[in-house]
XYZ file of C-alpha atoms in Angstrom:
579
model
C 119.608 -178.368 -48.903
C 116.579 -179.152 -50.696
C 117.076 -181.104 -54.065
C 116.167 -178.099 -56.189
C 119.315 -176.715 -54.455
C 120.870 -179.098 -54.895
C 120.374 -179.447 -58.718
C 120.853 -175.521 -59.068
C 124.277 -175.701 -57.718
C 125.671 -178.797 -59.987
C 124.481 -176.795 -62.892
C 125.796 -174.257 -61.947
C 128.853 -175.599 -61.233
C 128.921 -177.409 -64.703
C 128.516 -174.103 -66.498
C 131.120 -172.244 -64.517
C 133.561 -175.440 -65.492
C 132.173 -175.668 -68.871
C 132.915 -171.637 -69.463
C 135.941 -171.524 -68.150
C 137.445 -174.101 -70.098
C 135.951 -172.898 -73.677
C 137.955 -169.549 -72.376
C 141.083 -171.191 -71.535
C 140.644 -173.069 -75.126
C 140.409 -170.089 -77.062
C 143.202 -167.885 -75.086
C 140.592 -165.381 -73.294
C 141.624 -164.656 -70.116
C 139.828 -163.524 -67.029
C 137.284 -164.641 -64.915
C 133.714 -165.227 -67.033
C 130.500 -164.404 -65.156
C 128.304 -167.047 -64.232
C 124.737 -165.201 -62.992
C 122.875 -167.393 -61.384
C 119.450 -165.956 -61.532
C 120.258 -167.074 -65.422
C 119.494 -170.661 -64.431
C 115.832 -170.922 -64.992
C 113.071 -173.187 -65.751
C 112.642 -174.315 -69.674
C 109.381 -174.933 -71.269
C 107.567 -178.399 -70.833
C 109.620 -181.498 -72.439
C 113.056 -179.357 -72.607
C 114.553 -180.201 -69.407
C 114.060 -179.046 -66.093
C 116.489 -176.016 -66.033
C 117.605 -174.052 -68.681
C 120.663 -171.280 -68.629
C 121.389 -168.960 -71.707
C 124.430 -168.221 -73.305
C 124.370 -165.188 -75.532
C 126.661 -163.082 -72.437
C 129.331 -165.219 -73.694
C 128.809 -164.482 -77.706
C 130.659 -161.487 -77.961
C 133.512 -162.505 -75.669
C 134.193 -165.839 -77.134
C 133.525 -164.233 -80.839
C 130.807 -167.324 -81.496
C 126.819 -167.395 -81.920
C 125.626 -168.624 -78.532
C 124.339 -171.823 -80.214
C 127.501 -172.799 -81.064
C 128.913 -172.319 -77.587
C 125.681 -174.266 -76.400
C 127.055 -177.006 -79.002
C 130.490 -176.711 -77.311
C 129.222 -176.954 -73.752
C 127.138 -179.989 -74.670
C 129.890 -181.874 -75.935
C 132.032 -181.627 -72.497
C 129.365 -182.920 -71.202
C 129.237 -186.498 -72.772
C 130.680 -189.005 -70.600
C 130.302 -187.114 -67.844
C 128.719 -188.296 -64.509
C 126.606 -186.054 -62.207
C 125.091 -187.308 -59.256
C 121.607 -184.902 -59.717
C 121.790 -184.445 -63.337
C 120.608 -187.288 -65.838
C 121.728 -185.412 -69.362
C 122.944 -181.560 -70.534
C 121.869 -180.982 -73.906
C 122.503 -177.846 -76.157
C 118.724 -176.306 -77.128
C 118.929 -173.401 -79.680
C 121.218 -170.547 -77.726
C 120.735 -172.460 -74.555
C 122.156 -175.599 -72.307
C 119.315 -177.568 -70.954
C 119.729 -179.690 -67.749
C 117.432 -183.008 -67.294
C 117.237 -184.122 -62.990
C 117.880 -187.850 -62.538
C 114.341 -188.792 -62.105
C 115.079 -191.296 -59.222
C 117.013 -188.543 -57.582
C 114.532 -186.165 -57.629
C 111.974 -188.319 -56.394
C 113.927 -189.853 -53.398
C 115.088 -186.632 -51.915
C 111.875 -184.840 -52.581
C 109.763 -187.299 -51.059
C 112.317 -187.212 -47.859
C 111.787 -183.757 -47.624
C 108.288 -183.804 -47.387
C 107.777 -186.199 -45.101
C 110.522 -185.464 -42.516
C 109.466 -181.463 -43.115
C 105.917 -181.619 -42.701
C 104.262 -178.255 -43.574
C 107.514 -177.209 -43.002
C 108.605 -178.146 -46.446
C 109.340 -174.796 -48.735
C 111.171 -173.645 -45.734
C 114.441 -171.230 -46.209
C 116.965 -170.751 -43.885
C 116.436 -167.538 -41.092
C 117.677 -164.475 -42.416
C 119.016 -161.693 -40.364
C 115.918 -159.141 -41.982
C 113.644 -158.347 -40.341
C 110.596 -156.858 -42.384
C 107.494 -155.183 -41.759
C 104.419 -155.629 -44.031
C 102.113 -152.409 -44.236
C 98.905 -153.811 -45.493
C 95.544 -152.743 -45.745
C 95.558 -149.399 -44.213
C 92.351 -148.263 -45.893
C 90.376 -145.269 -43.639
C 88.269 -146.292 -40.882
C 85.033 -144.637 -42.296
C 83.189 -147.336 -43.379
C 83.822 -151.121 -44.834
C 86.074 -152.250 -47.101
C 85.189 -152.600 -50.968
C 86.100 -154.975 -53.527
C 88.003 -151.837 -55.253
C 90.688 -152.404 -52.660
C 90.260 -155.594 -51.869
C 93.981 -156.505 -53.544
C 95.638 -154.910 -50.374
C 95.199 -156.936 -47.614
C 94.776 -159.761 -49.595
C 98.380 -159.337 -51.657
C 99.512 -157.807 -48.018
C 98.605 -161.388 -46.280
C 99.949 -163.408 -48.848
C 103.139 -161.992 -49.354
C 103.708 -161.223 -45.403
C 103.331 -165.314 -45.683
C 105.493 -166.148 -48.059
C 108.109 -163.986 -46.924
C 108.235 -165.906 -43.152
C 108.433 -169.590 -45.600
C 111.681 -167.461 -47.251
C 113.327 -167.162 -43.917
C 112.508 -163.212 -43.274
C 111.985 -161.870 -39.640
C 108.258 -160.420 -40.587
C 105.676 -158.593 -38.904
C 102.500 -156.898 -40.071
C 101.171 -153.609 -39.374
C 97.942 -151.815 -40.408
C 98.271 -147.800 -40.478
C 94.710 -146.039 -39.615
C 94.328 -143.212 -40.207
C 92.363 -140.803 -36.950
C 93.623 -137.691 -38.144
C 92.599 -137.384 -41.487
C 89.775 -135.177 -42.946
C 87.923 -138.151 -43.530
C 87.939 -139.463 -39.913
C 86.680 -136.391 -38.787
C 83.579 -136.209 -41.454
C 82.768 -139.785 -40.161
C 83.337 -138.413 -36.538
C 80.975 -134.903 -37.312
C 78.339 -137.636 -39.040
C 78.089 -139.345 -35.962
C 77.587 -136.691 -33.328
C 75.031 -134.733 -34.983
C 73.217 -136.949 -37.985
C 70.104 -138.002 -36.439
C 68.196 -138.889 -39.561
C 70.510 -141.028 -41.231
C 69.055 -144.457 -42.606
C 71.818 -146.759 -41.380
C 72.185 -150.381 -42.608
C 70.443 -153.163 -40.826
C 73.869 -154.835 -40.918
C 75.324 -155.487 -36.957
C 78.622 -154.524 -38.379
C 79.550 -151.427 -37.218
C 81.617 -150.658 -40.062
C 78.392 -151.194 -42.300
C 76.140 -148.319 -39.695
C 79.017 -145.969 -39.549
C 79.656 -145.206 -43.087
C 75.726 -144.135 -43.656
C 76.625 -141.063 -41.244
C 80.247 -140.311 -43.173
C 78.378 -140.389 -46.502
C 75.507 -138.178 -45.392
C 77.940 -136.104 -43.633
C 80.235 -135.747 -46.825
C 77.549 -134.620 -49.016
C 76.589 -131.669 -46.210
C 79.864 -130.598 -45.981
C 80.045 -130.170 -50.216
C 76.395 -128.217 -49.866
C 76.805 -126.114 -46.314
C 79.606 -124.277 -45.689
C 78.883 -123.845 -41.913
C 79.382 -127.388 -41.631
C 82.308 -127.697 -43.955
C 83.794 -125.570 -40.965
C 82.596 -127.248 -38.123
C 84.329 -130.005 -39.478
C 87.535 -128.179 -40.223
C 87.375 -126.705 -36.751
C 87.406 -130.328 -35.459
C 90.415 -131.185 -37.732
C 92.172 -128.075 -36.253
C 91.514 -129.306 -32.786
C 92.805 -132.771 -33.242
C 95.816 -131.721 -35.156
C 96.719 -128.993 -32.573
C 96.951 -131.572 -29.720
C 92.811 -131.359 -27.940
C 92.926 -134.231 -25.815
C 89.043 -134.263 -26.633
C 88.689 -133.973 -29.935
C 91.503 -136.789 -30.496
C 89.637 -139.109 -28.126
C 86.224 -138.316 -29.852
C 87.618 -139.273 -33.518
C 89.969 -142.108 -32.372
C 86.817 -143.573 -30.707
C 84.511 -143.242 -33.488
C 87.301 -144.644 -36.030
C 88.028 -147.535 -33.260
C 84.345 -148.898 -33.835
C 84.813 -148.521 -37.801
C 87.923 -150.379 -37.659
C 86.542 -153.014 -35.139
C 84.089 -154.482 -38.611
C 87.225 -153.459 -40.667
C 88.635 -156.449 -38.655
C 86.245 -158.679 -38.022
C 85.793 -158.804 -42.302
C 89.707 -159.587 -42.464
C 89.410 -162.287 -39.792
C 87.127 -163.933 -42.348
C 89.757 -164.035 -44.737
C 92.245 -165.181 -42.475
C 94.198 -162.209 -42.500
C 95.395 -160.927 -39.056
C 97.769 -157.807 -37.903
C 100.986 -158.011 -35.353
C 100.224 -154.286 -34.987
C 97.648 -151.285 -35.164
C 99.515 -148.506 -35.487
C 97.601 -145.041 -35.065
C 98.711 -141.979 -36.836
C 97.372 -139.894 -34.210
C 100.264 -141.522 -32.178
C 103.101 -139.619 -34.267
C 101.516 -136.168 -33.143
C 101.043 -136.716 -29.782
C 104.779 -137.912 -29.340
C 105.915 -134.792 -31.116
C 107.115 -136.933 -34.360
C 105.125 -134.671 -36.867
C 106.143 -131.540 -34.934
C 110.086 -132.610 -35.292
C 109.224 -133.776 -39.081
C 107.903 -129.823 -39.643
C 110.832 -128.100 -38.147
C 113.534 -130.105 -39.668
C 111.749 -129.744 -43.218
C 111.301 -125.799 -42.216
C 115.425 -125.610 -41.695
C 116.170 -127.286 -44.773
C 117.284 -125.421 -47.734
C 114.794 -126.661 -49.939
C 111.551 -125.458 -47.839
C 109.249 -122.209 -48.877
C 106.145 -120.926 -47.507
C 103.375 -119.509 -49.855
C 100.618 -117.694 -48.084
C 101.501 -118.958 -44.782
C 101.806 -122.600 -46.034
C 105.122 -124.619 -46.248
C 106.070 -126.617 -48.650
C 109.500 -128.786 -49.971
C 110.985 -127.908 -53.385
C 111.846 -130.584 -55.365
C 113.194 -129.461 -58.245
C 116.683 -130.677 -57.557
C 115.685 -134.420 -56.876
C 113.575 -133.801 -60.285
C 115.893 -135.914 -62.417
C 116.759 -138.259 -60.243
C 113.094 -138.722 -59.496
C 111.290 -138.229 -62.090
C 109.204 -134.998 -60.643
C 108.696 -132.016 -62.228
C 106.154 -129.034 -62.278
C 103.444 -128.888 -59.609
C 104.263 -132.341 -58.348
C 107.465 -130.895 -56.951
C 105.995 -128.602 -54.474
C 105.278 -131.442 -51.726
C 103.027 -128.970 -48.845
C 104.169 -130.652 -45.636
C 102.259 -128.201 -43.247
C 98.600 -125.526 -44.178
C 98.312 -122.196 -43.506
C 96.357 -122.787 -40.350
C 99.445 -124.579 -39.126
C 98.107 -128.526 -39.064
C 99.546 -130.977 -40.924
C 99.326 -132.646 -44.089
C 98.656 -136.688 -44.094
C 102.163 -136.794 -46.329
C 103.761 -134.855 -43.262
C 102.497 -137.584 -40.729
C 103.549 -140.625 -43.397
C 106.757 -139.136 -42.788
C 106.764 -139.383 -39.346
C 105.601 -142.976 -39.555
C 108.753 -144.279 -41.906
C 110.692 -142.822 -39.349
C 109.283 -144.724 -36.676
C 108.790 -147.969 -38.739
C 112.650 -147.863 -40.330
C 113.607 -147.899 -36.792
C 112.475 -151.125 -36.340
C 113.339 -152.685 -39.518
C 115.511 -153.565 -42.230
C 113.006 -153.474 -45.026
C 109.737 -151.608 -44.863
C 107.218 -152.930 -47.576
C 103.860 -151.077 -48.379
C 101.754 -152.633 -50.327
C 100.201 -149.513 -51.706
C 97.163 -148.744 -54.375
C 98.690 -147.113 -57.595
C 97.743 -143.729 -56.653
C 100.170 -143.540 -54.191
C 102.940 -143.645 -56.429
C 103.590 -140.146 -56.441
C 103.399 -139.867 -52.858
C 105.344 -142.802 -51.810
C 108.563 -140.846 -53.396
C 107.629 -137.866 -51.685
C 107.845 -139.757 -48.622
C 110.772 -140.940 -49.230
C 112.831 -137.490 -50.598
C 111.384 -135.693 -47.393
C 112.709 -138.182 -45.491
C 116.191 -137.795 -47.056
C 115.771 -134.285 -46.512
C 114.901 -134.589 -42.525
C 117.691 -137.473 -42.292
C 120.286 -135.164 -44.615
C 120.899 -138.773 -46.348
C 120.118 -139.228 -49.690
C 118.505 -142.526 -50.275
C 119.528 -144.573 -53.245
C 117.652 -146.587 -55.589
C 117.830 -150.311 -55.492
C 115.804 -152.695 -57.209
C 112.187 -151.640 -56.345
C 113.316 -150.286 -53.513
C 115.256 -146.914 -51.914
C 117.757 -147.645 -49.622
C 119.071 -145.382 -46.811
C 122.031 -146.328 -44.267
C 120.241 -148.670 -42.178
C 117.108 -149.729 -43.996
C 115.152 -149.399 -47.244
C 111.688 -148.650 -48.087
C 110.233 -150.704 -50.911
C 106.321 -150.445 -52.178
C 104.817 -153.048 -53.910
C 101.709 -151.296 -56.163
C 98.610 -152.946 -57.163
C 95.725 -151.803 -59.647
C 92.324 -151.260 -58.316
C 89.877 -153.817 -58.792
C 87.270 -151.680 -60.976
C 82.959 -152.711 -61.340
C 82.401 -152.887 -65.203
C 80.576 -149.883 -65.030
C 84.019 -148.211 -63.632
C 85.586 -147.030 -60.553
C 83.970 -147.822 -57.285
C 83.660 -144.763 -54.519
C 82.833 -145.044 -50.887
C 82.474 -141.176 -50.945
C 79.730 -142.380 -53.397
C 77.891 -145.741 -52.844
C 78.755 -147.414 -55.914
C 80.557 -150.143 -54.329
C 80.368 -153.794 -53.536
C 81.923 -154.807 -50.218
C 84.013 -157.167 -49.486
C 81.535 -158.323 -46.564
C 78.942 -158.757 -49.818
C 81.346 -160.971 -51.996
C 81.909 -162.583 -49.218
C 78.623 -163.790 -48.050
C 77.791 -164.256 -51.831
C 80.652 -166.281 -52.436
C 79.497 -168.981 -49.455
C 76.142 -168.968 -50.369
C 77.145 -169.895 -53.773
C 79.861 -172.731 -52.533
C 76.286 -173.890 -50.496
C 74.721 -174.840 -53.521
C 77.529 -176.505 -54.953
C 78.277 -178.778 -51.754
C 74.738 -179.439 -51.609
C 74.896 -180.613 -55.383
C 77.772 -183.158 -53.995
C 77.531 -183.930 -50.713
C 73.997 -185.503 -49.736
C 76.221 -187.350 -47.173
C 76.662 -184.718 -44.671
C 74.885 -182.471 -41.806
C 74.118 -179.172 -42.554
C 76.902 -177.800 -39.915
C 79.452 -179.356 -42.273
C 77.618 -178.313 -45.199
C 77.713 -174.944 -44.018
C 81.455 -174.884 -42.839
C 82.796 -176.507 -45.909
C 80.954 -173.673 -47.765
C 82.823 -171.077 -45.748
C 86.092 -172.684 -46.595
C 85.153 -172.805 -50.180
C 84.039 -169.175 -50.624
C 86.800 -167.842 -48.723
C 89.514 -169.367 -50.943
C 87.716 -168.779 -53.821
C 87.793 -164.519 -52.852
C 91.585 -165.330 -51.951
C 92.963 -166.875 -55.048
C 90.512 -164.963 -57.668
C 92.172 -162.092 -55.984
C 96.023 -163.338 -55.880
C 95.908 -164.987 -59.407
C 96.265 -161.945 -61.253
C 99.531 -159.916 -61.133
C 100.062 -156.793 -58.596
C 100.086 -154.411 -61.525
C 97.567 -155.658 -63.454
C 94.416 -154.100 -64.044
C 91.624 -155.882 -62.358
C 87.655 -156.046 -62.975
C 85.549 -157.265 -61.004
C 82.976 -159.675 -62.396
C 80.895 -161.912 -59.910
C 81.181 -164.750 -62.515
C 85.489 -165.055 -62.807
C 85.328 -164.430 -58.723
C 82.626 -167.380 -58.111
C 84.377 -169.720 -61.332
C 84.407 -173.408 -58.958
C 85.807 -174.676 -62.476
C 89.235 -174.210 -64.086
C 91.892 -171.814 -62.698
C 90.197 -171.215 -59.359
C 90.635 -172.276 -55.615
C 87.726 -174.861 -55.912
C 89.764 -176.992 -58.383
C 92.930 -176.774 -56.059
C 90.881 -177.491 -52.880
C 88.801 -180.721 -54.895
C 92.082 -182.010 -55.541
C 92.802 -182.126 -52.095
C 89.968 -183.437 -50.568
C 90.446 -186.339 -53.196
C 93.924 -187.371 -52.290
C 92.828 -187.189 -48.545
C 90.091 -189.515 -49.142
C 91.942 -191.739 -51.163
C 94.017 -191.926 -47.937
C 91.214 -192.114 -45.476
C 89.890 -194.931 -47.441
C 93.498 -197.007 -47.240
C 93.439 -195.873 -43.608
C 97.085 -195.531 -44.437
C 99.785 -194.422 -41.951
C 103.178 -193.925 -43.381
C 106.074 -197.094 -42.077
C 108.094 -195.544 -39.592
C 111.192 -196.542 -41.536
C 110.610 -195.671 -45.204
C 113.223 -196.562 -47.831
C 113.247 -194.010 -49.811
C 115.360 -194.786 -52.598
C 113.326 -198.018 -53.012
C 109.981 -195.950 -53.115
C 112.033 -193.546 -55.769
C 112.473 -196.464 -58.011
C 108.924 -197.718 -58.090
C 107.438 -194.278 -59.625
C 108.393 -195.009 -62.978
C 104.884 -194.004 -64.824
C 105.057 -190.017 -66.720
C 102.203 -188.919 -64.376
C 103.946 -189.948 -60.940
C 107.390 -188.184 -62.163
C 105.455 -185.212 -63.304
C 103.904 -185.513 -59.729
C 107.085 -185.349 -58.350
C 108.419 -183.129 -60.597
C 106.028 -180.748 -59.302
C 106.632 -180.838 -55.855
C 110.105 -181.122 -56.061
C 109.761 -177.300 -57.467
C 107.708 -175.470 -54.734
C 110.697 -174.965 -52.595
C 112.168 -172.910 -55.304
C 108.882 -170.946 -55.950
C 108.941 -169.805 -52.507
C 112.453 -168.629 -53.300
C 111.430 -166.771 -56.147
C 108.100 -165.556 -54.860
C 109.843 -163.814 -51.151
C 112.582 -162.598 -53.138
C 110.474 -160.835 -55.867
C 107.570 -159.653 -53.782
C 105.021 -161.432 -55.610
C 102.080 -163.568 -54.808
C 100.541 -164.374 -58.374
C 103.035 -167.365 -59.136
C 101.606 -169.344 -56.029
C 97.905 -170.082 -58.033
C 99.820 -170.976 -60.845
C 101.784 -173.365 -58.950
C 98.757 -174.548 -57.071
C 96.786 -174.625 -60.256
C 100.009 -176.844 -61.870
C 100.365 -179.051 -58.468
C 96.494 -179.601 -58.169
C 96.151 -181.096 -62.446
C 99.630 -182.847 -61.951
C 98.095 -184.729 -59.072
C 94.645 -185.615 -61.170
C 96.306 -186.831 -64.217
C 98.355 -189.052 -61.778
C 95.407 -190.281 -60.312
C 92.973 -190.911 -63.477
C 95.943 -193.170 -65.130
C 97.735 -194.971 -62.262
C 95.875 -197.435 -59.938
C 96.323 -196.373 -56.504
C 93.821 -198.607 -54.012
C 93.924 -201.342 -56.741
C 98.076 -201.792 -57.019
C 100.434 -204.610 -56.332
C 101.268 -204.027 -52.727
C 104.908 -202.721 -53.434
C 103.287 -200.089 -56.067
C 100.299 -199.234 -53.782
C 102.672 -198.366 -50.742
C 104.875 -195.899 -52.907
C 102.012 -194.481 -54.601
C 100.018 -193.871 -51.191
C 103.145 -192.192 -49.706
C-alpha cells in the first residue's frame, strides 16, 4: 500500500469514528455514510486532504462548521501514525501527513518500485482502447490530432491503474470515402501528388481530385457507387482493390503515429464484419424487431420509444441501418463491430470526436435491440449483461480561421507540426548545447518536438474546445513539455556529475529526517501524490491532470534545487538530497 493509501484510509477511518460518535452523542441512530471519493485534496497551505461535511448538516440538525468544530476537538490528543494534525477549516476537516512519514515511505517506494512506482494492483477488466480510427484516405490533421493522442495516453494510464488493456484502431475499407480514394487511384492520371515519400501524403491528392469529380460528374459519382455496391455485396475484387489501396494510406497513417510513440495491439478492418456475415446477421435481427420500417425500399430503426430515455427525438430517431440498394450503412457495420469487440471485453472505450455523439447512442440502442437487452446507463458509460460501452469525446482542434477539411485542403498535418516542431527544438538545442555532435543535436530535437506535440495536446481537457496556434504548440517556456523535460535533464546531471549510485542498504527513516527544508517536503510532497493521480486519472478517463502534475512535479523540483545545496552539502545532507 502506497503511503497515499495509506493516509486515505486513517482519514478515513478517523471520520467514520469521528461521525459515528457525534451520532451516538446526539441520539441519531443508524449507520452515517462515509463516501470516500469525499476525501480530496485542499488548496495549498490547508493540509494535504480535505473531506466535507455538509451530508451530515441536516441529519445532525448543525451547520457543517460546527460539526467540523466538533470533529476537530476529538481529535486533540489523539495519535495517528500517518497523520501529524486534523483541523476544522470552514465546513471542512483538514488532515496534515506526518512529514517524516511521508517522506520515508515515499522515498521506499520509489526506489524499490522503479518505474514501477504509480502502479495499482491487476484488476480482473480487461479493456479495449479504440483510438484513432480516422479514414485511410489521406494523413492525419491537427483537427484530429486529440484522438490518438488522448487514445495513447489514457490506454497508458489505464495499464499503471491495474486494467487488462489493449488497443485497437478501426479502418474503415468499406466506406464511401475508401472507395473515392480507391476510384482516384485507378483512373486519375493527372493528379499533382506531393513530393512527400509518405504514401499517405501521394494518396490523398487522388481522393481530393476524385471527390471534387464525383460532386461535378455524375457518371463518375456512379462509377464510384457501383464500386461501393460491389464491395458491400461481397466482390472478392472490389474488396481486395479498396482494402489494398486503404492498406498503403494507412501504412503513413502509421508510420506518423510511430513518431509519436503511439502503437496499436490490433488493426481491425471493417470489411472483416461483412465477409464473416456479422453485418448480414446485424440487418436481419434489426429487420425482425418490432421497431424496424422500410421507406422506399430502405430500412430503418424507430426510436421513438428509447426517445426519453435517450434523449432522441424527431429525425434523429429514424437510425437507416441498411439503403435501398440493399448495402449497408457505416452505423450498421459499427454495430457489428461492438458486437465483436464486447466479446472480448469488459469495457469498450472509444475515444470518439464530438460528432459522434449522436451516433455512438445509436450504436448502442441498436445493439440493445439485436441483443433484446436493454442497456443501462452508468456513469459515462451503458452497461449491458456482460460488458459496457463507454466513449470518451473530445473537441476538434480548429485553425483560427475555423474548421479544418481533408475533403478540402485547409489543413495542417500532423506530419507538418511535427517536422516544424523539431526543427524549432533544433534551434533551441543549438542555442544551449555547443557541447554536442550534430547526431545528438538532432535526436534530442526529436525528443523535444515530440513531447512538446504530446503534452500541448493532452494539457487541455477532452471536452474542451481547442485552437490550434503554432505559437501555444511550440511554447519551450511555461506550461509545456520543454519545462518538464529541462527539469529532468537537470536532476540527471546533477547526478551524473556526483557519479552517484544509491547504498545498497538505505535507511530510510534516517534519510526522512534529514529533509527538513519547505522545498524538499514540497518535493516529496509531490511525489508522494502521483500514485493517487494515476488512481484518479484510470478511473475517470482523463489524461489532462497528468501535465498538471508534471508541470507541479517539474517547479517543485526547481525551487528545491535553486534554495538547497545539493553537490555543496555536509555529506549526511548531500546523500539524502542526491537520493
Amino acid at each position: 500500500m502506497y503511503f497515499i493509501d495509506a493516509f486515505r484510509k486513517e482519514a478515513l477511518g478517523f471520520i467514520q469514528e469521528a461521525v459515528k460518535h457525534l451520532a451516538l452523542k446526539k441520539g441519531i441512530a443508524g449507520e452515517q455514510e462515509i463516501i470516500e471519493s469525499d476525501l480530496s485534496r485542499p488548496p495549498e497551505d490547508m493540509g494535504d486532504l480535505a473531506y466535507p461535511l455538509f451530508r451530515y448538516s441536516k441529519e445532525f440538525r448543525e451547520a457543517p462548521n460546527i460539526i467540523a468544530q466538533d470533529i476537530a476537538e476529538l481529535a486533540d490528543g489523539k495519535k495517528l501514525k500517518f497523520t501529524e494534525k486534523i483541523v476544522a477549516s470552514g465546513p471542512y476537516i483538514n488532515f496534515y501527513a506526518r512529514k517524516e512519514k511521508m517522506a520515508e515511505y515515499t522515498l521506499r517506494e520509489i526506489m524499490e518500485m522503479g518505474k514501477g512506482y504509480g502502479d495499482h494492483a491487476p484488476k480482473k477488466t480487461k479493456i479495449i482502447v479504440e483510438h484513432t480510427s480516422a479514414n485511410p484516405t489521406g494523413p492525419l490533421h491537427v483537427g484530429r490530432a486529440r484522438n490518438p493522442i488522448i487514445g495513447d495516453t489514457i490506454a497508458r494510464i489505464l495499464k499503471k491503474g491495474g486494467y487488462d488493456v489493449s488497443t485497437e484502431y478501426y479502418a474503415d475499407d468499406m466506406g464511401k470515402q475508401a472507395a473515392i480514394l480507391t476510384w482516384g487511384t485507378k483512373n486519375l492520371r493527372d493528379v499533382e501528388v506531393s513530393d512527400n515519400t509518405k504514401e499517405d501524403h501521394r494518396l490523398v491528392s487522388y481522393y481530393q481530385k476524385a471527390n471534387q469529380l464525383m460532386e461535378q460528374e455524375k457518371g463518375v459519382k456512379e462509377e464510384i457507387e457501383r464500386l461501393l455496391y460491389r464491395c458491400e455485396h461481397g466482390d472478392a475484387e472490389a474488396m481486395a482493390q479498396i482494402k489494398s489501396v486503404c492498406e498503403r494510406s494507412l501504412g503513413g497513417i502509421l508510420e506518423t503515429m510511430r513518431r509519436l510513440n503511439i502503437t496499436y495491439d490490433r488493426i481491425v478492418w471493417e470489411s472483416e464484419f461483412v465477409l464473416n456475415g456479422d453485418v448480414t446477421s446485424i440487418i436481419e435481427k434489426l429487420k425482425g424487431s418490432r421497431y424496424a420500417e422500410e421507406e422506399d425500399g430502405a430500412f430503418f430503426i424507430n426510436l421513438k420509444d428509447f426517445a426519453g430515455e435517450f434523449n432522441i427525438h424527431g429525425r434523429n430517431a429514424r437510425v437507416f441501418f441498411q439503403r435501398r440498394d440493399g448495402t449497408s450503412l457505416y452505423v450498421t457495420r459499427d454495430m457489428a463491430y461492438h458486437m465483436d469487440k464486447m466479446k472480448r471485453c469488459d469495457i469498450a472505450v472509444n475515444i470518439l470526436g464530438e460528432d459522434h455523439k449522436l451516433q455512438s447512442v445509436q450504436v448502442v440502442i441498436g445493439l440493445s435491440i439485436v441483443r433484446d437487452e436493454r442497456a443501462e446507463k452508468e456513469r459515462n458509460r451503458w452497461c449491458f449483461r456482460d460488458s459496457c460501452i463507454e466513449p470518451v469525446f473530445y473537441s476538434f482542434v480548429a485553425l483560427p480561421e475555423g474548421k479544418m477539411s481533408t475533403r478540402l485542403g485547409r489543413v495542417v498535418y500532423i506530419d507538418d507540426l511535427l517536422e516544424e516542431a523539431r526543427l524549432r527544438a533544433l534551434e533551441e538545442v543549438k542555442k544551449r548545447r555547443t557541447d554536442i555532435s550534430d547526431k545528438e543535436m538532432e535526436e534530442i530535437a526529436e525528443l523535444v518536438g515530440t513531447g512538446a506535440v504530446r503534452y500541448n495536446i493532452i494539457r487541455v481537457q477532452a471536452d474542451k474546445k481547442m485552437v490550434f496556434r503554432w505559437e501555444d504548440a511550440l511554447n519551450f517556456e511555461g506550461n509545456s513539455a520543454p519545462f518538464v523535460q529541462y527539469a529532468h535533464a537537470r536532476a540527471r546531471s546533477i547526478l551524473r556529475k556526483a557519479d552517484y549510485r544509491p547504498p545498497e542498504k538505505i535507511d530510510y527513516e534516517k534519510t526522512a529526517n534529514l529533509l527538513r527544508d519547505s522545498t524538499e517536503i514540497a518535493l516529496v510532497k509531490e511525489l508522494s501524490r502521483f500514485p493517487d493521480l494515476v488512481r484518479e486519472c484510470a478511473e475517470g478517463r482523463k489524461a489532462h491532470p497528468l501535465t498538471g502534475y508534471a508541470q507541479s512535479l517539474a517547479s517543485a523540483f526547481n525551487q528545491f534545487y535553486r534554495y538547497v545545496p545539493v553537490l555543496m552539502a555536509e555529506p549526511e545532507e548531500r546523500e539524502a538530497r542526491l537520493l
